[in-house]
PDB file of C-alpha atoms and ligand atoms in Angstrom:
ATOM      1  CA  MET A  29      -0.043   0.066  -0.114  1.00 94.00           C
ATOM      2  CA  ARG A  30       1.408   3.436  -0.936  1.00 94.00           C
ATOM      3  CA  LEU A  31       1.844   5.845   1.665  1.00 96.00           C
ATOM      4  CA  ASP A  32      -0.528   8.406   0.189  1.00 96.00           C
ATOM      5  CA  LYS A  33      -3.106   5.937   0.634  1.00 97.00           C
ATOM      6  CA  VAL A  34      -2.192   5.305   4.313  1.00 97.00           C
ATOM      7  CA  ARG A  35      -2.526   9.148   4.990  1.00 98.00           C
ATOM      8  CA  GLU A  36      -5.798   9.153   3.442  1.00 98.00           C
ATOM      9  CA  ILE A  37      -7.243   6.334   5.086  1.00 98.00           C
ATOM     10  CA  LEU A  38      -6.019   7.744   8.528  1.00 98.00           C
ATOM     11  CA  ASP A  39      -6.744  11.342   7.761  1.00 98.00           C
ATOM     12  CA  ALA A  40      -3.041  11.775   8.909  1.00 98.00           C
ATOM     13  CA  ASP A  41      -0.853  14.704   8.849  1.00 98.00           C
ATOM     14  CA  ILE A  42       2.689  14.238   7.685  1.00 98.00           C
ATOM     15  CA  LEU A  43       5.351  15.510  10.263  1.00 98.00           C
ATOM     16  CA  VAL A  44       8.413  14.920   8.287  1.00 98.00           C
ATOM     17  CA  GLY A  45       9.143  12.992   5.231  1.00 98.00           C
ATOM     18  CA  GLU A  46       6.646  14.453   2.524  1.00 97.00           C
ATOM     19  CA  GLU A  47       9.151  13.608  -0.336  1.00 97.00           C
ATOM     20  CA  PHE A  48       8.682   9.726   0.374  1.00 96.00           C
ATOM     21  CA  ILE A  49       5.091   9.818   0.072  1.00 94.00           C
ATOM     22  CA  ASP A  50       5.046   7.366  -2.706  1.00 93.00           C
ATOM     23  CA  LEU A  51       6.957   4.733  -0.572  1.00 94.00           C
ATOM     24  CA  GLU A  52       5.235   1.374  -0.619  1.00 93.00           C
ATOM     25  CA  VAL A  53       4.502  -0.453   2.608  1.00 93.00           C
ATOM     26  CA  VAL A  54       3.688  -4.302   2.735  1.00 91.00           C
ATOM     27  CA  SER A  55       2.558  -4.797   6.274  1.00 92.00           C
ATOM     28  CA  ALA A  56       1.962  -3.063   9.694  1.00 93.00           C
ATOM     29  CA  CYS A  57       2.276  -3.333  13.221  1.00 93.00           C
ATOM     30  CA  GLY A  58       0.685  -1.483  16.198  1.00 95.00           C
ATOM     31  CA  SER A  59       2.621  -1.666  19.421  1.00 94.00           C
ATOM     32  CA  ASP A  60       3.440   0.378  22.552  1.00 94.00           C
ATOM     33  CA  LEU A  61       6.283  -2.179  23.427  1.00 93.00           C
ATOM     34  CA  MET A  62       9.435  -1.433  21.649  1.00 94.00           C
ATOM     35  CA  SER A  63      10.737  -4.752  22.692  1.00 87.00           C
ATOM     36  CA  ASP A  64       8.096  -6.980  21.117  1.00 89.00           C
ATOM     37  CA  VAL A  65       8.549  -4.747  17.756  1.00 92.00           C
ATOM     38  CA  LEU A  66      12.366  -5.610  18.299  1.00 91.00           C
ATOM     39  CA  ALA A  67      11.621  -9.363  18.600  1.00 87.00           C
ATOM     40  CA  PHE A  68       9.024 -10.109  16.069  1.00 81.00           C
ATOM     41  CA  VAL A  69       8.827  -7.458  13.292  1.00 81.00           C
ATOM     42  CA  LYS A  70       9.812  -8.175   9.813  1.00 75.00           C
ATOM     43  CA  ASP A  71      10.998  -5.279   7.593  1.00 65.00           C
ATOM     44  CA  GLN A  72       9.200  -2.931   5.309  1.00 69.00           C
ATOM     45  CA  THR A  73       6.717  -2.396   7.753  1.00 86.00           C
ATOM     46  CA  LEU A  74       4.984   0.560   9.099  1.00 95.00           C
ATOM     47  CA  LEU A  75       4.870   1.188  12.814  1.00 96.00           C
ATOM     48  CA  LEU A  76       1.793   2.555  14.696  1.00 97.00           C
ATOM     49  CA  THR A  77       2.392   3.550  18.298  1.00 97.00           C
ATOM     50  CA  GLY A  78       1.121   5.914  20.982  1.00 97.00           C
ATOM     51  CA  LEU A  79       4.683   6.504  22.276  1.00 97.00           C
ATOM     52  CA  ILE A  80       6.372   9.667  21.343  1.00 96.00           C
ATOM     53  CA  ASN A  81       9.896   9.280  22.820  1.00 95.00           C
ATOM     54  CA  PRO A  82      13.106   9.244  20.812  1.00 95.00           C
ATOM     55  CA  GLN A  83      13.721   5.433  21.271  1.00 96.00           C
ATOM     56  CA  VAL A  84      10.628   4.807  19.090  1.00 97.00           C
ATOM     57  CA  VAL A  85      12.720   6.357  16.165  1.00 97.00           C
ATOM     58  CA  ARG A  86      15.676   4.421  17.197  1.00 97.00           C
ATOM     59  CA  THR A  87      13.823   1.071  17.410  1.00 96.00           C
ATOM     60  CA  ALA A  88      12.324   1.802  13.864  1.00 96.00           C
ATOM     61  CA  GLU A  89      15.922   2.531  12.687  1.00 96.00           C
ATOM     62  CA  MET A  90      17.306  -0.780  13.970  1.00 95.00           C
ATOM     63  CA  MET A  91      14.280  -2.599  12.659  1.00 93.00           C
ATOM     64  CA  ASP A  92      14.743  -0.815   9.055  1.00 92.00           C
ATOM     65  CA  ILE A  93      11.030   0.468   9.530  1.00 94.00           C
ATOM     66  CA  ARG A  94      10.839   3.717   7.546  1.00 95.00           C
ATOM     67  CA  VAL A  95       7.365   4.971   8.469  1.00 97.00           C
ATOM     68  CA  ILE A  96       6.013   5.677  11.940  1.00 98.00           C
ATOM     69  CA  VAL A  97       2.357   6.706  12.619  1.00 98.00           C
ATOM     70  CA  PHE A  98       1.576   8.369  15.852  1.00 98.00           C
ATOM     71  CA  VAL A  99      -1.923   7.681  17.154  1.00 98.00           C
ATOM     72  CA  ARG A 100      -4.467   9.501  19.294  1.00 98.00           C
ATOM     73  CA  GLY A 101      -3.196  12.889  17.918  1.00 97.00           C
ATOM     74  CA  LYS A 102       0.069  12.782  19.524  1.00 96.00           C
ATOM     75  CA  VAL A 103       2.893  14.864  18.118  1.00 97.00           C
ATOM     76  CA  PRO A 104       6.374  14.129  19.106  1.00 97.00           C
ATOM     77  CA  GLY A 105       8.815  16.976  19.902  1.00 96.00           C
ATOM     78  CA  LYS A 106      11.250  18.723  17.660  1.00 97.00           C
ATOM     79  CA  GLU A 107      14.406  16.532  18.454  1.00 95.00           C
ATOM     80  CA  ILE A 108      12.307  13.383  17.394  1.00 97.00           C
ATOM     81  CA  VAL A 109      11.180  14.781  14.231  1.00 98.00           C
ATOM     82  CA  GLN A 110      14.855  15.935  13.401  1.00 97.00           C
ATOM     83  CA  LEU A 111      16.256  12.481  14.371  1.00 96.00           C
ATOM     84  CA  ALA A 112      13.629  10.941  12.097  1.00 98.00           C
ATOM     85  CA  LYS A 113      14.452  13.571   9.349  1.00 97.00           C
ATOM     86  CA  GLU A 114      18.187  12.403   9.543  1.00 96.00           C
ATOM     87  CA  LYS A 115      17.344   8.855   9.001  1.00 96.00           C
ATOM     88  CA  ASP A 116      14.971   9.575   6.078  1.00 96.00           C
ATOM     89  CA  MET A 117      12.025   8.335   7.883  1.00 97.00           C
ATOM     90  CA  VAL A 118       8.468   9.282   7.461  1.00 98.00           C
ATOM     91  CA  LEU A 119       6.396  10.355  10.488  1.00 98.00           C
ATOM     92  CA  LEU A 120       2.735  10.820  10.353  1.00 98.00           C
ATOM     93  CA  THR A 121       0.142  11.585  13.001  1.00 98.00           C
ATOM     94  CA  THR A 122      -3.559  10.589  13.068  1.00 98.00           C
ATOM     95  CA  LYS A 123      -6.063  11.552  15.560  1.00 98.00           C
ATOM     96  CA  TYR A 124      -7.442   7.825  15.799  1.00 98.00           C
ATOM     97  CA  PRO A 125      -6.496   5.706  18.639  1.00 98.00           C
ATOM     98  CA  LEU A 126      -4.256   2.545  18.267  1.00 97.00           C
ATOM     99  CA  TYR A 127      -6.906   0.143  17.920  1.00 96.00           C
ATOM    100  CA  THR A 128      -9.081   2.009  15.212  1.00 98.00           C
ATOM    101  CA  ALA A 129      -6.112   2.981  13.229  1.00 98.00           C
ATOM    102  CA  CYS A 130      -4.797  -0.347  12.956  1.00 96.00           C
ATOM    103  CA  GLY A 131      -8.406  -1.750  12.038  1.00 97.00           C
ATOM    104  CA  LEU A 132      -8.933   0.818   9.252  1.00 98.00           C
ATOM    105  CA  LEU A 133      -5.589  -0.006   7.799  1.00 97.00           C
ATOM    106  CA  TYR A 134      -6.272  -3.940   8.161  1.00 95.00           C
ATOM    107  CA  SER A 135      -9.770  -3.502   6.516  1.00 96.00           C
ATOM    108  CA  ALA A 136      -8.079  -1.551   3.689  1.00 96.00           C
ATOM    109  CA  GLY A 137      -6.208  -4.651   2.818  1.00 93.00           C
ATOM    110  CA  LEU A 138      -2.818  -3.806   4.879  1.00 93.00           C
ATOM    111  CA  HIS A 139      -2.223  -7.152   6.654  1.00 83.00           C
ATOM    112  CA  THR A 140       0.757  -8.413   8.465  1.00 72.00           C
ATOM    113  CA  LYS A 141       3.200 -10.733   6.717  1.00 59.00           C
ATOM    114  CA  GLU A 142       3.110 -14.232   8.087  1.00 49.00           C
ATOM    115  CA  VAL A 143       6.142 -14.944  10.111  1.00 43.00           C
TER     116      VAL A 143
ATOM    117  CA  MET B  15      38.354   3.497  14.433  1.00 61.00           C
ATOM    118  CA  ALA B  16      41.375   1.373  14.456  1.00 60.00           C
ATOM    119  CA  GLU B  17      41.909  -0.768  11.634  1.00 59.00           C
ATOM    120  CA  GLU B  18      44.459  -3.527  11.669  1.00 59.00           C
ATOM    121  CA  LYS B  19      45.016  -6.295   8.966  1.00 69.00           C
ATOM    122  CA  ASN B  20      41.206  -7.325   8.504  1.00 82.00           C
ATOM    123  CA  ILE B  21      39.967  -6.228  11.933  1.00 91.00           C
ATOM    124  CA  ILE B  22      37.960  -3.123  12.578  1.00 95.00           C
ATOM    125  CA  SER B  23      37.776  -2.109  16.067  1.00 97.00           C
ATOM    126  CA  LEU B  24      35.240   0.279  17.390  1.00 98.00           C
ATOM    127  CA  GLN B  25      34.589   1.650  20.919  1.00 98.00           C
ATOM    128  CA  TYR B  26      31.807   3.701  22.379  1.00 98.00           C
ATOM    129  CA  LYS B  27      31.039   5.220  25.851  1.00 98.00           C
ATOM    130  CA  VAL B  28      27.455   4.793  26.379  1.00 97.00           C
ATOM    131  CA  ASN B  29      26.228   7.323  28.627  1.00 95.00           C
ATOM    132  CA  GLY B  30      23.932   6.406  31.575  1.00 94.00           C
ATOM    133  CA  GLU B  31      22.269   9.831  32.383  1.00 90.00           C
ATOM    134  CA  ASP B  32      20.289  10.356  29.397  1.00 91.00           C
ATOM    135  CA  PHE B  33      17.719   7.678  28.142  1.00 91.00           C
ATOM    136  CA  SER B  34      17.196   9.622  24.958  1.00 90.00           C
ATOM    137  CA  LEU B  35      20.822   9.112  23.852  1.00 92.00           C
ATOM    138  CA  ALA B  36      20.482   5.250  24.258  1.00 95.00           C
ATOM    139  CA  GLY B  37      21.158   3.674  20.839  1.00 96.00           C
ATOM    140  CA  GLU B  38      23.510   6.099  19.431  1.00 96.00           C
ATOM    141  CA  ALA B  39      26.310   3.559  19.642  1.00 98.00           C
ATOM    142  CA  SER B  40      24.286   0.983  17.864  1.00 98.00           C
ATOM    143  CA  SER B  41      23.094   3.298  15.364  1.00 97.00           C
ATOM    144  CA  ASN B  42      26.722   4.266  14.441  1.00 98.00           C
ATOM    145  CA  VAL B  43      27.566   0.600  14.092  1.00 98.00           C
ATOM    146  CA  LYS B  44      24.768   0.141  11.804  1.00 97.00           C
ATOM    147  CA  LYS B  45      25.868   2.910   9.581  1.00 96.00           C
ATOM    148  CA  ILE B  46      29.481   1.596   9.418  1.00 97.00           C
ATOM    149  CA  LEU B  47      28.265  -1.805   8.620  1.00 97.00           C
ATOM    150  CA  LYS B  48      26.338  -0.515   5.993  1.00 96.00           C
ATOM    151  CA  GLN B  49      29.342   1.143   4.483  1.00 96.00           C
ATOM    152  CA  LEU B  50      31.339  -2.043   4.744  1.00 96.00           C
ATOM    153  CA  GLY B  51      28.974  -3.765   2.791  1.00 96.00           C
ATOM    154  CA  VAL B  52      27.999  -6.366   5.253  1.00 96.00           C
ATOM    155  CA  ASN B  53      24.611  -8.043   4.280  1.00 94.00           C
ATOM    156  CA  PRO B  54      21.682  -6.245   5.456  1.00 93.00           C
ATOM    157  CA  GLU B  55      20.204  -9.403   7.360  1.00 93.00           C
ATOM    158  CA  ALA B  56      23.244  -9.633   9.480  1.00 96.00           C
ATOM    159  CA  ILE B  57      23.303  -5.728   9.929  1.00 96.00           C
ATOM    160  CA  ARG B  58      19.819  -6.071  11.368  1.00 94.00           C
ATOM    161  CA  ARG B  59      20.717  -8.832  13.544  1.00 96.00           C
ATOM    162  CA  VAL B  60      23.702  -6.996  14.976  1.00 98.00           C
ATOM    163  CA  ALA B  61      21.819  -3.740  15.345  1.00 97.00           C
ATOM    164  CA  ILE B  62      18.915  -5.026  17.256  1.00 96.00           C
ATOM    165  CA  ALA B  63      20.955  -7.115  19.658  1.00 97.00           C
ATOM    166  CA  MET B  64      23.479  -4.383  20.442  1.00 98.00           C
ATOM    167  CA  TYR B  65      20.669  -1.861  20.679  1.00 98.00           C
ATOM    168  CA  GLU B  66      18.884  -4.124  23.348  1.00 97.00           C
ATOM    169  CA  GLY B  67      22.230  -4.223  25.156  1.00 98.00           C
ATOM    170  CA  GLU B  68      22.806  -0.766  25.089  1.00 97.00           C
ATOM    171  CA  ILE B  69      19.324   0.052  26.268  1.00 97.00           C
ATOM    172  CA  ASN B  70      20.204  -2.405  29.125  1.00 97.00           C
ATOM    173  CA  MET B  71      23.374  -0.664  30.312  1.00 98.00           C
ATOM    174  CA  VAL B  72      21.601   2.576  30.416  1.00 97.00           C
ATOM    175  CA  ILE B  73      18.616   1.305  32.223  1.00 96.00           C
ATOM    176  CA  HIS B  74      20.066  -1.051  34.632  1.00 97.00           C
ATOM    177  CA  ALA B  75      23.841  -0.141  35.039  1.00 97.00           C
ATOM    178  CA  LYS B  76      23.987   3.541  34.520  1.00 96.00           C
ATOM    179  CA  GLY B  77      26.008   3.101  31.355  1.00 97.00           C
ATOM    180  CA  GLY B  78      29.020   1.440  30.128  1.00 98.00           C
ATOM    181  CA  ILE B  79      31.218   0.699  27.322  1.00 98.00           C
ATOM    182  CA  ALA B  80      30.534  -0.792  23.940  1.00 98.00           C
ATOM    183  CA  GLU B  81      33.250  -2.530  21.797  1.00 98.00           C
ATOM    184  CA  VAL B  82      32.805  -3.860  18.555  1.00 98.00           C
ATOM    185  CA  ASN B  83      35.360  -5.967  16.320  1.00 98.00           C
ATOM    186  CA  ILE B  84      34.444  -6.564  12.796  1.00 97.00           C
ATOM    187  CA  THR B  85      36.351  -9.152  10.627  1.00 95.00           C
ATOM    188  CA  PRO B  86      35.094 -10.370   7.368  1.00 93.00           C
ATOM    189  CA  GLU B  87      33.740 -13.531   8.909  1.00 94.00           C
ATOM    190  CA  GLN B  88      32.502 -12.482  12.306  1.00 97.00           C
ATOM    191  CA  ILE B  89      31.156  -9.532  14.204  1.00 98.00           C
ATOM    192  CA  LYS B  90      31.928  -9.264  17.942  1.00 98.00           C
ATOM    193  CA  VAL B  91      30.005  -6.917  20.270  1.00 98.00           C
ATOM    194  CA  LEU B  92      31.252  -6.587  23.833  1.00 98.00           C
ATOM    195  CA  LEU B  93      29.111  -4.624  26.386  1.00 98.00           C
ATOM    196  CA  GLN B  94      30.758  -3.824  29.756  1.00 98.00           C
ATOM    197  CA  ASP B  95      29.240  -2.029  32.640  1.00 98.00           C
ATOM    198  CA  GLU B  96      30.173  -1.455  36.349  1.00 98.00           C
ATOM    199  CA  GLY B  97      26.285  -1.751  37.379  1.00 98.00           C
ATOM    200  CA  PRO B  98      24.816  -3.797  40.020  1.00 98.00           C
ATOM    201  CA  GLY B  99      25.308  -6.843  38.428  1.00 98.00           C
ATOM    202  CA  ILE B 100      22.710  -9.861  37.696  1.00 98.00           C
ATOM    203  CA  ALA B 101      22.247 -12.171  40.611  1.00 98.00           C
ATOM    204  CA  ASP B 102      20.489 -15.091  38.606  1.00 98.00           C
ATOM    205  CA  ILE B 103      21.458 -14.962  34.879  1.00 98.00           C
ATOM    206  CA  GLU B 104      18.944 -17.697  33.997  1.00 98.00           C
ATOM    207  CA  LEU B 105      16.086 -16.100  35.545  1.00 98.00           C
ATOM    208  CA  ALA B 106      17.065 -12.662  33.832  1.00 98.00           C
ATOM    209  CA  MET B 107      17.262 -14.431  30.574  1.00 98.00           C
ATOM    210  CA  GLN B 108      13.642 -15.617  30.936  1.00 97.00           C
ATOM    211  CA  GLU B 109      11.091 -13.960  28.473  1.00 96.00           C
ATOM    212  CA  GLY B 110       9.166 -11.536  30.480  1.00 95.00           C
ATOM    213  CA  TYR B 111      11.460 -11.225  33.693  1.00 97.00           C
ATOM    214  CA  SER B 112      12.189  -7.542  34.282  1.00 97.00           C
ATOM    215  CA  THR B 113      13.134  -5.490  37.176  1.00 97.00           C
ATOM    216  CA  ALA B 114      12.894  -2.250  35.222  1.00 95.00           C
ATOM    217  CA  PRO B 115      10.936   0.703  36.763  1.00 93.00           C
ATOM    218  CA  ASP B 116       7.611   2.065  35.797  1.00 94.00           C
ATOM    219  CA  ASN B 117       9.212   5.062  34.154  1.00 92.00           C
ATOM    220  CA  ILE B 118      11.133   2.835  31.977  1.00 93.00           C
ATOM    221  CA  ARG B 119       7.732   0.763  30.975  1.00 93.00           C
ATOM    222  CA  GLU B 120       6.105   3.886  29.873  1.00 93.00           C
ATOM    223  CA  LEU B 121       8.699   4.420  27.408  1.00 93.00           C
ATOM    224  CA  GLY B 122       8.065   1.072  25.700  1.00 94.00           C
ATOM    225  CA  PHE B 123      11.000  -0.939  27.286  1.00 94.00           C
ATOM    226  CA  GLY B 124      11.258  -3.053  30.273  1.00 93.00           C
ATOM    227  CA  ALA B 125       9.096  -6.041  29.323  1.00 92.00           C
ATOM    228  CA  GLY B 126      11.842  -8.468  29.834  1.00 95.00           C
ATOM    229  CA  MET B 127      12.598  -9.252  26.148  1.00 94.00           C
ATOM    230  CA  GLY B 128      15.897  -7.579  25.983  1.00 96.00           C
ATOM    231  CA  LEU B 129      18.242 -10.426  26.996  1.00 97.00           C
ATOM    232  CA  PRO B 130      16.092 -13.064  25.026  1.00 96.00           C
ATOM    233  CA  ASN B 131      16.280 -10.801  21.841  1.00 95.00           C
ATOM    234  CA  MET B 132      19.904 -10.673  22.114  1.00 97.00           C
ATOM    235  CA  LYS B 133      20.039 -14.359  22.320  1.00 97.00           C
ATOM    236  CA  ARG B 134      17.542 -14.788  19.546  1.00 95.00           C
ATOM    237  CA  TYR B 135      19.620 -12.470  17.103  1.00 96.00           C
ATOM    238  CA  SER B 136      23.328 -13.385  17.870  1.00 98.00           C
ATOM    239  CA  ASP B 137      24.893 -16.692  17.152  1.00 98.00           C
ATOM    240  CA  GLU B 138      26.460 -16.999  20.422  1.00 98.00           C
ATOM    241  CA  MET B 139      26.030 -15.195  23.525  1.00 98.00           C
ATOM    242  CA  LYS B 140      27.970 -15.121  26.878  1.00 98.00           C
ATOM    243  CA  ILE B 141      27.090 -13.424  29.882  1.00 98.00           C
ATOM    244  CA  ASN B 142      29.562 -12.949  32.964  1.00 98.00           C
ATOM    245  CA  SER B 143      28.238 -10.995  35.921  1.00 98.00           C
ATOM    246  CA  VAL B 144      29.294 -10.355  39.516  1.00 98.00           C
ATOM    247  CA  VAL B 145      26.752  -8.649  41.953  1.00 98.00           C
ATOM    248  CA  GLY B 146      28.035  -5.243  42.781  1.00 97.00           C
ATOM    249  CA  LYS B 147      30.727  -5.294  40.314  1.00 98.00           C
ATOM    250  CA  GLY B 148      29.252  -5.167  36.963  1.00 98.00           C
ATOM    251  CA  THR B 149      28.113  -7.229  33.741  1.00 98.00           C
ATOM    252  CA  ARG B 150      29.751  -8.179  30.553  1.00 98.00           C
ATOM    253  CA  VAL B 151      27.672  -9.490  27.680  1.00 98.00           C
ATOM    254  CA  GLU B 152      29.647 -11.023  24.583  1.00 98.00           C
ATOM    255  CA  LEU B 153      27.704 -11.272  21.393  1.00 98.00           C
ATOM    256  CA  ILE B 154      29.030 -13.074  18.368  1.00 98.00           C
ATOM    257  CA  PHE B 155      27.501 -12.939  14.740  1.00 98.00           C
ATOM    258  CA  ASN B 156      28.790 -14.969  12.035  1.00 97.00           C
ATOM    259  CA  ILE B 157      28.360 -13.387   8.681  1.00 92.00           C
TER     260      ILE B 157
HETATM  261  N1  ADP C   9      23.660  -4.776  32.276  1.00 66.70           N
HETATM  262  C1  ADP C   9      22.729  -4.960  33.065  1.00 66.70           C
HETATM  263  N2  ADP C   9      23.000  -4.847  34.658  1.00 66.70           N
HETATM  264  C2  ADP C   9      22.393  -5.297  35.617  1.00 66.70           C
HETATM  265  N3  ADP C   9      21.152  -5.836  35.331  1.00 66.70           N
HETATM  266  C3  ADP C   9      20.765  -6.092  34.082  1.00 66.70           C
HETATM  267  C4  ADP C   9      21.619  -5.819  32.941  1.00 66.70           C
HETATM  268  N4  ADP C   9      20.907  -6.411  31.897  1.00 66.70           N
HETATM  269  C5  ADP C   9      19.930  -7.106  32.388  1.00 66.70           C
HETATM  270  N5  ADP C   9      19.911  -6.902  33.461  1.00 66.70           N
HETATM  271  C6  ADP C   9      18.764  -7.611  34.550  1.00 66.70           C
HETATM  272  O1  ADP C   9      18.127  -8.624  33.643  1.00 66.70           O
HETATM  273  C7  ADP C   9      16.629  -8.329  33.568  1.00 66.70           C
HETATM  274  C8  ADP C   9      16.005  -8.719  32.213  1.00 66.70           C
HETATM  275  O2  ADP C   9      16.759  -8.158  31.305  1.00 66.70           O
HETATM  276  P1  ADP C   9      15.954  -7.710  29.680  1.00 66.70           P
HETATM  277  O3  ADP C   9      15.634  -9.134  29.170  1.00 66.70           O
HETATM  278  O4  ADP C   9      16.769  -6.906  28.939  1.00 66.70           O
HETATM  279  O5  ADP C   9      14.699  -7.059  30.202  1.00 66.70           O
HETATM  280  P2  ADP C   9      14.535  -5.558  30.640  1.00 66.70           P
HETATM  281  O6  ADP C   9      15.461  -4.823  30.309  1.00 66.70           O
HETATM  282  O7  ADP C   9      13.109  -5.295  29.888  1.00 66.70           O
HETATM  283  O8  ADP C   9      14.056  -5.552  32.069  1.00 66.70           O
HETATM  284  C9  ADP C   9      16.705  -6.749  33.802  1.00 66.70           C
HETATM  285  O9  ADP C   9      15.197  -6.568  34.215  1.00 66.70           O
HETATM  286  C10 ADP C   9      17.475  -6.598  34.991  1.00 66.70           C
HETATM  287  O10 ADP C   9      17.245  -7.035  36.177  1.00 66.70           O
HETATM  288 MG1   MG C  10      16.421  -4.859  28.435  1.00 66.70          MG
END
């Protein structure tokens, strides 16, 4: 699924990485537990989370995750946006809560890759 | 960075004061491995395991030293700290076991998955720890 479609479905704002809007994501994962993300996620994924600390960007970096969607209208601080920018990541924010945001993407055909 | 024959050695001081900086060393190692043309799957394994180790030194041991040795066949990551040590390593290795405080859990860590993740992603893992003295974790990745 292309990122512009993700943005549309989640009615999301792009915080950084507008230039990568035609990126393709093949799966998604919703979690507030970074160690779970580190344990189980495969790459080319989009991460949805309610956490807004720098370790979310770090975790994504280690996993080769390039897209993070912050849920429930959360907006991370400037340093976090800057860190993501340095790593060519895309940050989005949606007003939907985690469960709903995941459900919307899932219904639209973005599933998790079987591991 | 020291380069000697086919060995590249990297050293990092991991700051224990600032959780937001945790992961800088792993991030740098990841960048260097990419520049060296190491295969992406190996880079990912090293980055994830080292990152969990770095986080552990920050949240459990007030920081430490990370050392990375890279040869064409193998990457070795050594994490050493002078923190409180681990009394029961077998227990600490169990998924879900954690002594992390609530403020760390609120940040998405402290789920007790760090050491198991390090084991999962490395080819060999050795832990030596002395209570009151510190902990030494060695991770080996065959590439
Ligand atoms: N470097 C360390 N120094 C002291 N204790 C540690 C260290 N690393 C891990 N531990 C202990 O082992 C436990 C399990 O570690 P880990 O699996 O990474 O889970 P978590 O970090 O989420 O608590 C920690 O809660 C802590 O008690
Ligand atoms: Mg840990």
